[in-house]
Coordinates of N, CA and C in Angstrom, one line a residue:
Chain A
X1 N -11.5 12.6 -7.8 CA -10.3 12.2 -7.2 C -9.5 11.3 -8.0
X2 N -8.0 10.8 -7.4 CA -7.7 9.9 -8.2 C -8.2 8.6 -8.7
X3 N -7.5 7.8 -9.5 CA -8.5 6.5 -9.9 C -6.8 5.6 -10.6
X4 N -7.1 4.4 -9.7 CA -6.6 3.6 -10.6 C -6.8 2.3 -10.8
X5 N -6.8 1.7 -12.4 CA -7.3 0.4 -12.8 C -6.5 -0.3 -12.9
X6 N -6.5 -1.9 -12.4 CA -5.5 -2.7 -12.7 C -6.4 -3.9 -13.5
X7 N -5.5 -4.9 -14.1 CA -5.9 -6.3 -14.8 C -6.6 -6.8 -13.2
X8 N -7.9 -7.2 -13.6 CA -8.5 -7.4 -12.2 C -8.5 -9.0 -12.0
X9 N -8.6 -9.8 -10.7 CA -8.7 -11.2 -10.9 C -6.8 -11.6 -10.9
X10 N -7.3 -13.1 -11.3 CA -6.0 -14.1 -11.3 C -5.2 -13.9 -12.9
X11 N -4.1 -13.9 -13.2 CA -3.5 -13.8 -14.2 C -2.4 -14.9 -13.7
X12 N -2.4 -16.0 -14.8 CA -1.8 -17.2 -14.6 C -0.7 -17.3 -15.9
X13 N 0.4 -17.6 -16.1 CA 1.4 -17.4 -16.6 C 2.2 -18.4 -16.2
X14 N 3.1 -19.1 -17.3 CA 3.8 -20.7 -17.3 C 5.1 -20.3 -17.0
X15 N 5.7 -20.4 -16.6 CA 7.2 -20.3 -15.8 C 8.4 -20.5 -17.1
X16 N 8.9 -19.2 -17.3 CA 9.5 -18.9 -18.1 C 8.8 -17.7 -19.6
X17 N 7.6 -17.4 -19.4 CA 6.9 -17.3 -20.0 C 7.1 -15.4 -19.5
X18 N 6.7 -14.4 -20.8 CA 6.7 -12.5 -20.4 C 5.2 -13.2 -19.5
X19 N 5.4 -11.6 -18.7 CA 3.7 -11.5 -18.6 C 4.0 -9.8 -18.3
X20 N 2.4 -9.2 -18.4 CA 2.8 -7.9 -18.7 C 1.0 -7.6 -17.2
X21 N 1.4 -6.8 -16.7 CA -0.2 -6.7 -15.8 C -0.3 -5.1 -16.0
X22 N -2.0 -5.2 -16.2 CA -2.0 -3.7 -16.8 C -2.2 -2.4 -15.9
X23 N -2.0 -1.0 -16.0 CA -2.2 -0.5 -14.6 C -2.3 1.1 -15.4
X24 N -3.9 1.7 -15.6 CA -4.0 2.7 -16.2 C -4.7 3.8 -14.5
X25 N -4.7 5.2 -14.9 CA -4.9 6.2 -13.9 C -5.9 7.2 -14.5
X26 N -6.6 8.1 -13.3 CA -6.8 9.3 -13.7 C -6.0 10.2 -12.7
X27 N -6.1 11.0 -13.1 CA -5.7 12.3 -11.9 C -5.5 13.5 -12.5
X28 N -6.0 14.8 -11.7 CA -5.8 16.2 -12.3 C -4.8 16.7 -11.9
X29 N -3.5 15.7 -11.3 CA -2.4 16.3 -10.8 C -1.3 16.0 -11.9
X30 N -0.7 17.9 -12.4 CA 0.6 17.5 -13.0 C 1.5 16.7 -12.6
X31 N 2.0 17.1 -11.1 CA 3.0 16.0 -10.0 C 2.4 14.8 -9.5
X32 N 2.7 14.2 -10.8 CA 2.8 12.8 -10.2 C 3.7 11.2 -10.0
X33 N 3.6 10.8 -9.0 CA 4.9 9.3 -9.0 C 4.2 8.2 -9.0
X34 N 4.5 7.1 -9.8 CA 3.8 5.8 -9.7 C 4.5 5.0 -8.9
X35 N 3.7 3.6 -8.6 CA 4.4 2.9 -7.5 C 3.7 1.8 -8.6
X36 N 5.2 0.4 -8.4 CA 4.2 -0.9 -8.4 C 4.8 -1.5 -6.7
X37 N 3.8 -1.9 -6.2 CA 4.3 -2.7 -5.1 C 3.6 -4.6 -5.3
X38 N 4.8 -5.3 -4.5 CA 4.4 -7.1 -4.4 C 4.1 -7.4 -3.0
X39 N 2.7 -7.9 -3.1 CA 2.9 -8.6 -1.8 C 2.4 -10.2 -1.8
X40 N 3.7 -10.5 -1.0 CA 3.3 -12.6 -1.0 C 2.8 -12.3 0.2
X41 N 2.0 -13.5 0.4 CA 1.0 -14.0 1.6 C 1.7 -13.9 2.6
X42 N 1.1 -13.1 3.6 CA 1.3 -13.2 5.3 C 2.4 -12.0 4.9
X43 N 2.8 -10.9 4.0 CA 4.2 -9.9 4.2 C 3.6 -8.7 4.2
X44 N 4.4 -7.9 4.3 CA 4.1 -6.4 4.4 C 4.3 -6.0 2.4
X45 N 3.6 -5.2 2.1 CA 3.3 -5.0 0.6 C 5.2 -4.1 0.4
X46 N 5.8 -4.9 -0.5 CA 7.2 -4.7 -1.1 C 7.4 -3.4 -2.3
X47 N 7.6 -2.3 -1.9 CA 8.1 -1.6 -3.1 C 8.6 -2.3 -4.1
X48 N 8.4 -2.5 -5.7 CA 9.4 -3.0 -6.6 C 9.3 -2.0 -7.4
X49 N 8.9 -1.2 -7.9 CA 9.4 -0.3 -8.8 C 8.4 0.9 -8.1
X50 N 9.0 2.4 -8.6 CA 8.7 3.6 -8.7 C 9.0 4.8 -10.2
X51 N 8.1 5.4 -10.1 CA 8.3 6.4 -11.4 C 8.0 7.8 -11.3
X52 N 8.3 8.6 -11.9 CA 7.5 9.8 -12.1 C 7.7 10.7 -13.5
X53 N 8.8 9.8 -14.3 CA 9.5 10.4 -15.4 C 9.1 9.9 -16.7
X54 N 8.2 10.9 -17.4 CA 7.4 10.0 -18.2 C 8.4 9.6 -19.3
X55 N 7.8 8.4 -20.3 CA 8.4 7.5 -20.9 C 10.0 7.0 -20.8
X56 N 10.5 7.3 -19.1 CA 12.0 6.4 -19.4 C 11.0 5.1 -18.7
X57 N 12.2 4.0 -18.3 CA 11.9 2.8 -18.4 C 12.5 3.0 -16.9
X58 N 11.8 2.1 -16.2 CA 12.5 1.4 -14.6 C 12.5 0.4 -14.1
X59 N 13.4 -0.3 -14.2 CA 14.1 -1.8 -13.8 C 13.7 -1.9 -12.6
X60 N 13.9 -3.4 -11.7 CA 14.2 -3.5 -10.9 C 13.9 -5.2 -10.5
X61 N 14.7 -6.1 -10.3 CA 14.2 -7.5 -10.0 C 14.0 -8.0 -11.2
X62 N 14.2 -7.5 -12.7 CA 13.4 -8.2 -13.5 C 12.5 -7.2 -14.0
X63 N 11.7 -6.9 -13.2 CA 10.6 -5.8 -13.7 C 11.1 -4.8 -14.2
X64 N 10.3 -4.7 -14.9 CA 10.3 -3.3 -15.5 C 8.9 -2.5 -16.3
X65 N 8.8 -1.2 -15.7 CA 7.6 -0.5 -16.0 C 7.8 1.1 -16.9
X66 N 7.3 1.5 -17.5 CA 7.4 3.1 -18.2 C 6.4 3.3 -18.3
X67 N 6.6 5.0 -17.5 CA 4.9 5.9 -17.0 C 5.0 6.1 -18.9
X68 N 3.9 6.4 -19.0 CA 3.4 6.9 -20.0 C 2.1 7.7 -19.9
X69 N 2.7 9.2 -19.9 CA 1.4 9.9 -19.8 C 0.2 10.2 -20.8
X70 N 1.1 10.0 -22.0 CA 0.3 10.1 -22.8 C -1.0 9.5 -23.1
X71 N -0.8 7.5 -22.5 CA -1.8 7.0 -22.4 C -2.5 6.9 -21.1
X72 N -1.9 7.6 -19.9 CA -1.9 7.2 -18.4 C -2.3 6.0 -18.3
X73 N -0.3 5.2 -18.4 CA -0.3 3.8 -18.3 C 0.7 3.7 -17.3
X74 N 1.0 2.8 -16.6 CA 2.5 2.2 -15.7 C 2.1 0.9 -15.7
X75 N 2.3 0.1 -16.9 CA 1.9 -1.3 -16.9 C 3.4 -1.6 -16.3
X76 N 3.2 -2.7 -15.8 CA 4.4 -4.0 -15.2 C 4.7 -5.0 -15.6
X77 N 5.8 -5.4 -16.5 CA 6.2 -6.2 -17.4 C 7.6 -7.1 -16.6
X78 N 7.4 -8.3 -17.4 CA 8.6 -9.2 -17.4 C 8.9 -10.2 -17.9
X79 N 10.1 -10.4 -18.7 CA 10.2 -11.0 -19.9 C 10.3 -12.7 -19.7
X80 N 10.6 -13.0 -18.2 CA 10.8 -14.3 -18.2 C 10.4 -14.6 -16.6
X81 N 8.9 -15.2 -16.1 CA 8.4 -14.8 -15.1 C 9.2 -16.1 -14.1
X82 N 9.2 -16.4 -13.0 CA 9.8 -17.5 -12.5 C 8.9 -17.8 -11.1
X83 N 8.5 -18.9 -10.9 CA 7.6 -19.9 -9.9 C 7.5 -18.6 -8.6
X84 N 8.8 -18.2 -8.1 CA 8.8 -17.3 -7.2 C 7.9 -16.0 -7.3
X85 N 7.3 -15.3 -8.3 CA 7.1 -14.7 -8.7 C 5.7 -14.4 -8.1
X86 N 4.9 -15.7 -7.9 CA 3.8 -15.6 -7.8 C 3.6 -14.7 -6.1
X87 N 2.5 -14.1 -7.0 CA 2.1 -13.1 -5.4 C 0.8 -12.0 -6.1
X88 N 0.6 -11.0 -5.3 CA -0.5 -9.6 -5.2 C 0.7 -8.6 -6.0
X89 N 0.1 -8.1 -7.2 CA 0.9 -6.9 -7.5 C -0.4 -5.8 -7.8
X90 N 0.2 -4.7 -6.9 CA -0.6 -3.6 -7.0 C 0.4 -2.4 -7.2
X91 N -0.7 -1.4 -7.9 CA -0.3 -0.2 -8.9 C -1.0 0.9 -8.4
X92 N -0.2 1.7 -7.9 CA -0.2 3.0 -7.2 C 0.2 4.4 -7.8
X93 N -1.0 5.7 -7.0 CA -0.1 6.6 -7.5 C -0.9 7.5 -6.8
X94 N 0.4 8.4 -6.7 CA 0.6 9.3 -5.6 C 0.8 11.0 -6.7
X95 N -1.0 11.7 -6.1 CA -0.5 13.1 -6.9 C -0.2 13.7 -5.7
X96 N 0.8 15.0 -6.7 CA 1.0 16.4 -5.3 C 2.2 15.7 -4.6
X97 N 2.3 16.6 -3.4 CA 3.8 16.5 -2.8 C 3.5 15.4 -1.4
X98 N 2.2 15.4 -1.4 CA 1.7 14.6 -0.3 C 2.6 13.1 0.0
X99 N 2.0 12.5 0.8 CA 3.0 11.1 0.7 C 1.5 9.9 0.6
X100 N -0.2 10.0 0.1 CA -0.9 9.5 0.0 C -0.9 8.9 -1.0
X101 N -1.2 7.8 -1.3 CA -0.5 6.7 -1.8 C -2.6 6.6 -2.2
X102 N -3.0 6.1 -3.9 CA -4.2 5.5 -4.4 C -4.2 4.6 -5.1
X103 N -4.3 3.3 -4.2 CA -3.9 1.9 -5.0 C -5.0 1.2 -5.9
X104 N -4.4 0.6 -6.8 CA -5.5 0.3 -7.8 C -6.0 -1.5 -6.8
X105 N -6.7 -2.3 -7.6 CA -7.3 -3.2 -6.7 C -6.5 -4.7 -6.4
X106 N -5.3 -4.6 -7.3 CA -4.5 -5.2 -7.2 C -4.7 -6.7 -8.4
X107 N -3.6 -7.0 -9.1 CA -3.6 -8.2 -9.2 C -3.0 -9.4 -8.9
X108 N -3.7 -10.4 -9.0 CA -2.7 -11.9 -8.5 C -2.3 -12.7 -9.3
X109 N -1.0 -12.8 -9.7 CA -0.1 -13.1 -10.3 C 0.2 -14.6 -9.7
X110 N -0.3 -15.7 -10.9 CA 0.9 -17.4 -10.4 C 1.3 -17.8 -11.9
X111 N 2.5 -18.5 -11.4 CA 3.2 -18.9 -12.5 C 3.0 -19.9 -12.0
X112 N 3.0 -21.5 -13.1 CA 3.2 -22.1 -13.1 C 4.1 -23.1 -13.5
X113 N 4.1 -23.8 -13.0 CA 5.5 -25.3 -13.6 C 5.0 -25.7 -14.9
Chain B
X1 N 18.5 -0.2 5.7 CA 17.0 -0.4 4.9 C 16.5 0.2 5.7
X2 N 15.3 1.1 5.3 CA 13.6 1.3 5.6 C 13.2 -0.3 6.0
X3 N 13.0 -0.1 7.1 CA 12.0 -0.8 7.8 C 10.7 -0.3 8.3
X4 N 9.7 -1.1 8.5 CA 8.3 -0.7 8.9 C 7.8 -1.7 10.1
X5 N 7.9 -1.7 11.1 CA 7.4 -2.8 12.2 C 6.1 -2.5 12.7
X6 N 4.9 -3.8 12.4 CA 3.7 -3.5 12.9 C 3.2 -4.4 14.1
X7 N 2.7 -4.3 15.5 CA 2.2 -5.0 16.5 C 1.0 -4.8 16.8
X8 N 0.3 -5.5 17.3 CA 0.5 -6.8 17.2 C 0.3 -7.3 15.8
X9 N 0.9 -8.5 15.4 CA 0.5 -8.9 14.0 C -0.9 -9.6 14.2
X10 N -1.5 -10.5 14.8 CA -2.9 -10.4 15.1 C -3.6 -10.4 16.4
X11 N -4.7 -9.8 16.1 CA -5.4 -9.7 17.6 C -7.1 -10.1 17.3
X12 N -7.5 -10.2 18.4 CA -9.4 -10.4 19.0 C -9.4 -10.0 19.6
X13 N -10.8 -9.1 19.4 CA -11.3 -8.3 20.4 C -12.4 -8.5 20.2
X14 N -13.3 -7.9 21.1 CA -14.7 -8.8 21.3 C -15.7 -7.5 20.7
X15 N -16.6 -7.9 20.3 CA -17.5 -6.8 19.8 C -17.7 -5.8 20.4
X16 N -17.4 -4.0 20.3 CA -17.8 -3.1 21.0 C -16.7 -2.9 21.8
X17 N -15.6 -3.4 22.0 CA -14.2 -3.5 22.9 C -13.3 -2.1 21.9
X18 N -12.3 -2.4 22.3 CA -11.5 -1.6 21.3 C -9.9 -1.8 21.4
X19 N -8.9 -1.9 20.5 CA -8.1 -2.3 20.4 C -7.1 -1.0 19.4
X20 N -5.8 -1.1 20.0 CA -4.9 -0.4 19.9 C -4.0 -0.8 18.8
X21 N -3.2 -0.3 18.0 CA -2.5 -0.8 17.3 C -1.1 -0.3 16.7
X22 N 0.1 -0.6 16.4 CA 1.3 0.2 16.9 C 2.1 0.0 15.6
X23 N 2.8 0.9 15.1 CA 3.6 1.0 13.9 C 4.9 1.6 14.1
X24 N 6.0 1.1 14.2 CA 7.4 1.6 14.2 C 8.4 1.7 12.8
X25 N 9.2 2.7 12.8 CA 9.8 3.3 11.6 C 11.0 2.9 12.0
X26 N 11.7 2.0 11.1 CA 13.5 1.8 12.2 C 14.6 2.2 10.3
X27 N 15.4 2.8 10.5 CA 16.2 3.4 9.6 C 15.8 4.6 9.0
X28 N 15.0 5.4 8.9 CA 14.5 6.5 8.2 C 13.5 7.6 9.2
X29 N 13.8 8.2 9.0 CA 12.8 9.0 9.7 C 10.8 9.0 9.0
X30 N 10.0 8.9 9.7 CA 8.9 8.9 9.5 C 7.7 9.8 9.1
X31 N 8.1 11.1 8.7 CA 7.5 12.2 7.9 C 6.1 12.5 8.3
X32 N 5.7 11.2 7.5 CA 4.3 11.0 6.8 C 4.3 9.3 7.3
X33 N 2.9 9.3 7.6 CA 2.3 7.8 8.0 C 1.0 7.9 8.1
X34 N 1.0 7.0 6.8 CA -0.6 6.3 6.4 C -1.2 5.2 6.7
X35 N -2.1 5.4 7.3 CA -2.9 4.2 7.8 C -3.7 3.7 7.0
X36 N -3.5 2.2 6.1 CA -4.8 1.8 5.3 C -5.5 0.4 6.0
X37 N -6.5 0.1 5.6 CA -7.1 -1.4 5.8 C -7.2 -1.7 4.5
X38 N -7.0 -3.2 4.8 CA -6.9 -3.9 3.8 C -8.1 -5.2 3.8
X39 N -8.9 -4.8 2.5 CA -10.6 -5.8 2.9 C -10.0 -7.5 2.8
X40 N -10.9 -7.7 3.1 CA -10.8 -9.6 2.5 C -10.7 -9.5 1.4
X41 N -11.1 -9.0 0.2 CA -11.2 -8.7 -1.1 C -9.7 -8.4 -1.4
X42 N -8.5 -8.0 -0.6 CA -7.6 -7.1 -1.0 C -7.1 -5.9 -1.7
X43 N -8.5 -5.2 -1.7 CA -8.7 -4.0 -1.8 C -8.0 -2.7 -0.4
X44 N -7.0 -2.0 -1.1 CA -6.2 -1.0 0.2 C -7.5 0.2 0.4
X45 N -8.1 0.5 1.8 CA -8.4 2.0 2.0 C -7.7 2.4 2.7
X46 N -7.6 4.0 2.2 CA -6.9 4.3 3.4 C -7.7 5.1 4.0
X47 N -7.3 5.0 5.3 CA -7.8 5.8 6.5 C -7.5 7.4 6.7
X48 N -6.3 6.9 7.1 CA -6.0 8.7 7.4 C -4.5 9.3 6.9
X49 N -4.1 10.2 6.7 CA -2.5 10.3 6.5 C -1.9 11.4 7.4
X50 N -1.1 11.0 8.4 CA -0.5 12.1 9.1 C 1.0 11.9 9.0
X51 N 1.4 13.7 8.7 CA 2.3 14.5 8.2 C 2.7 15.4 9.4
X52 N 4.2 15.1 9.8 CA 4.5 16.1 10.6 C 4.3 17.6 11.0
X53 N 4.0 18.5 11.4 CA 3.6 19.5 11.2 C 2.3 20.2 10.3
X54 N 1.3 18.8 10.5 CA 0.1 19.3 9.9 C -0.6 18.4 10.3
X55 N -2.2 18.8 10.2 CA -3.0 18.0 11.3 C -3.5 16.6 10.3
X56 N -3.8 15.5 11.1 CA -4.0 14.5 10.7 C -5.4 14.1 9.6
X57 N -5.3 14.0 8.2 CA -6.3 14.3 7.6 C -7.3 12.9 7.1
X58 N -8.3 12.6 7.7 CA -9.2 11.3 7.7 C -9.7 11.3 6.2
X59 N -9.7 10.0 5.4 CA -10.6 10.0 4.6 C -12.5 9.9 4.9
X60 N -13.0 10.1 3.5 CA -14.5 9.9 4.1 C -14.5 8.6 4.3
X61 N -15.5 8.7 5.1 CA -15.5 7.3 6.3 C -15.1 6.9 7.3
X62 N -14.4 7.4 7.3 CA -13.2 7.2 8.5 C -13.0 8.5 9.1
X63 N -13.2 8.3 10.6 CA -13.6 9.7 11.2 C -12.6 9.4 12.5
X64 N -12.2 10.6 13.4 CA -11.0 10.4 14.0 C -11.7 10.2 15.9
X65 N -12.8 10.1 15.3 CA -14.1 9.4 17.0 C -14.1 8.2 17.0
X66 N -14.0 7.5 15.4 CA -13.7 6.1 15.6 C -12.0 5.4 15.1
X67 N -11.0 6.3 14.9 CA -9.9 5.6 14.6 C -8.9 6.8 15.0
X68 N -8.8 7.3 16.1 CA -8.0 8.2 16.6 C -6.5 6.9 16.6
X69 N -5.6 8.4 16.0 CA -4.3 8.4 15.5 C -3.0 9.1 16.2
X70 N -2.3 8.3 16.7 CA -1.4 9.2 17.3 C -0.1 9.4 16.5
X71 N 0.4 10.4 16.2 CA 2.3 10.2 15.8 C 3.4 11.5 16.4
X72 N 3.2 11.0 17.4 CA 4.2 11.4 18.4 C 5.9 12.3 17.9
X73 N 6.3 11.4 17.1 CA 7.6 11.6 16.7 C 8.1 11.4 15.3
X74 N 9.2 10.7 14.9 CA 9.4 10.4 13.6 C 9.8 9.2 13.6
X75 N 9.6 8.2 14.8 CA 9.6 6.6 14.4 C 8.7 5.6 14.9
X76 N 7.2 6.6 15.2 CA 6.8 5.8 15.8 C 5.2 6.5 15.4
X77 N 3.7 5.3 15.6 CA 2.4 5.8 15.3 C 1.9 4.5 16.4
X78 N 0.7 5.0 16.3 CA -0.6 4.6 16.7 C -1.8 4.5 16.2
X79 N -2.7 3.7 16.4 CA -3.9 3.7 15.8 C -4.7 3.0 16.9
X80 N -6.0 3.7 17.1 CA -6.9 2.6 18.0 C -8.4 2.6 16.7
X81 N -9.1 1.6 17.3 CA -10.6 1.1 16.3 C -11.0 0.9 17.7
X82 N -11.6 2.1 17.8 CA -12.6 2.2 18.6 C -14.0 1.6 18.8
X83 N -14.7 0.6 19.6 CA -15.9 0.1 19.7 C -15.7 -0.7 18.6
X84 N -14.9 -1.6 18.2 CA -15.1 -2.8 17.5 C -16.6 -3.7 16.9
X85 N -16.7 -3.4 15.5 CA -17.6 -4.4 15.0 C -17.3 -5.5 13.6
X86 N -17.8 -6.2 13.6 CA -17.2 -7.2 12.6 C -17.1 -6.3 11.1
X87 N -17.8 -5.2 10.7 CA -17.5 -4.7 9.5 C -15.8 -3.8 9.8
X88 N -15.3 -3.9 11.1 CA -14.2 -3.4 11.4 C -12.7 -4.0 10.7
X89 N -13.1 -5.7 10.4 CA -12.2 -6.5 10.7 C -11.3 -6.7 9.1
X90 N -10.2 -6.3 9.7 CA -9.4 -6.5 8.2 C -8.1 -6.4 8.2
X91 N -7.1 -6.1 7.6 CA -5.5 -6.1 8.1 C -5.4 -4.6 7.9
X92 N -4.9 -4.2 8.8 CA -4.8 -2.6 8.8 C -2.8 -2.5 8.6
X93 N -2.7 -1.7 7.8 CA -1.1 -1.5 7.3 C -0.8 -0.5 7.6
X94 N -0.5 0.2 7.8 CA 0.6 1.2 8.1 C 1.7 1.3 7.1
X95 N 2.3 2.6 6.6 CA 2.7 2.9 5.6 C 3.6 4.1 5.8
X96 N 4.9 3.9 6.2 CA 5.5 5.2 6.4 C 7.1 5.6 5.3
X97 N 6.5 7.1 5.4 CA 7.6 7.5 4.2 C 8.3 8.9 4.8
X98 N 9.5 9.4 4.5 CA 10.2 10.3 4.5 C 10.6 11.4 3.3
X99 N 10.9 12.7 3.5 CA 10.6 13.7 2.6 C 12.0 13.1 1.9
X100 N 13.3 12.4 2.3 CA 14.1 12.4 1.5 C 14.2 11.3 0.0
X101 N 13.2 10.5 0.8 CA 12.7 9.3 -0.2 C 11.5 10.1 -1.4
X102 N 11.0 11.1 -1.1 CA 10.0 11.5 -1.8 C 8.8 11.2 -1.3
X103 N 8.8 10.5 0.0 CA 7.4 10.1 0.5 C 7.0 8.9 -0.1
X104 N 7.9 8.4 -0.2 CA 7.8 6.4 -0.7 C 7.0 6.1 0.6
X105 N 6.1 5.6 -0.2 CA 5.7 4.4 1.7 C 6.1 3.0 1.7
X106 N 6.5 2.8 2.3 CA 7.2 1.9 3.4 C 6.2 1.1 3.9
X107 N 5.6 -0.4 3.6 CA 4.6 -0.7 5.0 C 5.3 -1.9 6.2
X108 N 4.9 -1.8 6.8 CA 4.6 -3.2 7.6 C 3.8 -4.3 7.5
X109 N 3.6 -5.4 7.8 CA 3.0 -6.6 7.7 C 1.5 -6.3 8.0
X110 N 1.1 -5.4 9.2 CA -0.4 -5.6 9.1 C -0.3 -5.9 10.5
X111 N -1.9 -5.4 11.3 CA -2.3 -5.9 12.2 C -3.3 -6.5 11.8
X112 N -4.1 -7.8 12.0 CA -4.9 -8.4 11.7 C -5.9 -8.3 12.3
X113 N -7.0 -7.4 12.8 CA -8.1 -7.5 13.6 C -9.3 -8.3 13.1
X114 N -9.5 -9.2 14.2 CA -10.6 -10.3 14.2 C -11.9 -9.9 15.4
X115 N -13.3 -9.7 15.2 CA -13.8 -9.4 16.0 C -14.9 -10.2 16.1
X116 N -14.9 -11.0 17.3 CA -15.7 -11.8 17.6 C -17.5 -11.1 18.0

């Protein structure tokens, strides 16, 4: 079945500072879309980016991620992280036409002052 | 916006009881709705995923004697945890998407089931 791995644990990052959280896959499916979703404490888990197009690049908030199939990667990068930032970022992906979503284990992201 | 509305946001129920749980779709229509729990660890499983015009498909583990699922329409679901035990207890999300989004899911905040 599918599989996906994220940077596991706490990843701590100084405010103002890139941070990049890693998010590799398996799957035997051609059709596939990645997901990064954020979730802060006590919310419902936030779409911030989506993909399916390998090597363009997708913005969004800051973020930005590019599938790359070649290495089956959708890492989630940001060049200048801010205090707000801190939360649960998890890395998803959805083969086939289905709408089943296989989340990796998530990482927790804090920035610091 | 896609919204995702989940009730109760927490509940107790007593060991062996059973508790109901409710997921509303407001701006999109509701296609597809996945039901995961979410451990203490914050690890997502998911349960089941039901798709309009096709039967409701359980992951292993999760069997539909103990987490029968209802989805009635396109803005609305159900979930009961039948016979409540503490390995039950976790935030259960709800996750709904539409064929025009590509089947983005969408979640809600979570029911929190606590089982005393």
């Amino acid at each position: 079945g599918d599989s996906v791995t994220q940077t596991e644990g706490l990843v701590t990052v100084t405010e103002g500072l890139p941070v990049m959280l890693n998010c590799t896959y398996q799957t035997a499916y051609s059709d596939v879309a990645f997901f990064w979703y954020v979730q802060y404490l006590n919310e419902a888990p936030k779409l911030l980016l989506r993909s399916s197009t390998d090597n363009k690049r997708t913005e969004h908030q800051g973020f930005h991620a590019t599938l790359h199939k070649s290495s089956s990667s959708f890492h989630l990068q940001k060049s200048s992280v801010q205090l707000s930032d801190s939360a649960l970022y998890y890395c998803a992906l959805r083969g086939g036409s289905n709408a089943k979503l296989t989340f990796g284990k998530g990482t927790k992201l804090s920035v610091k002052s | 916006g896609a919204l995702v509305y989940q009730y109760p946001r927490r509940t107790i129920c007593k060991s062996g009881t059973s508790m109901r749980m409710e997921c509303q779709a407001v701006g999109f229509q509701a296609t597809s709705v996945a039901w995961y729990r979410q451990s203490p660890q914050k690890t997502f499983e998911l349960i089941a995923l039901s798709t309009v015009n096709s039967a409701i498909k359980y992951e292993q583990n999760f069997t539909q004697e103990k987490f029968p699922i209802s989805h009635p329409n396109l803005s609305f679901s159900s979930m009961t945890v039948l016979n409540a035990y503490l390995e039950d207890r976790g935030l259960y999300l709800c996750g709904a998407g539409d064929w025009s989004s590509q089947n983005t899911l969408y979640f809600g905040a979570g029911t929190r089931l606590s089982v005393l």
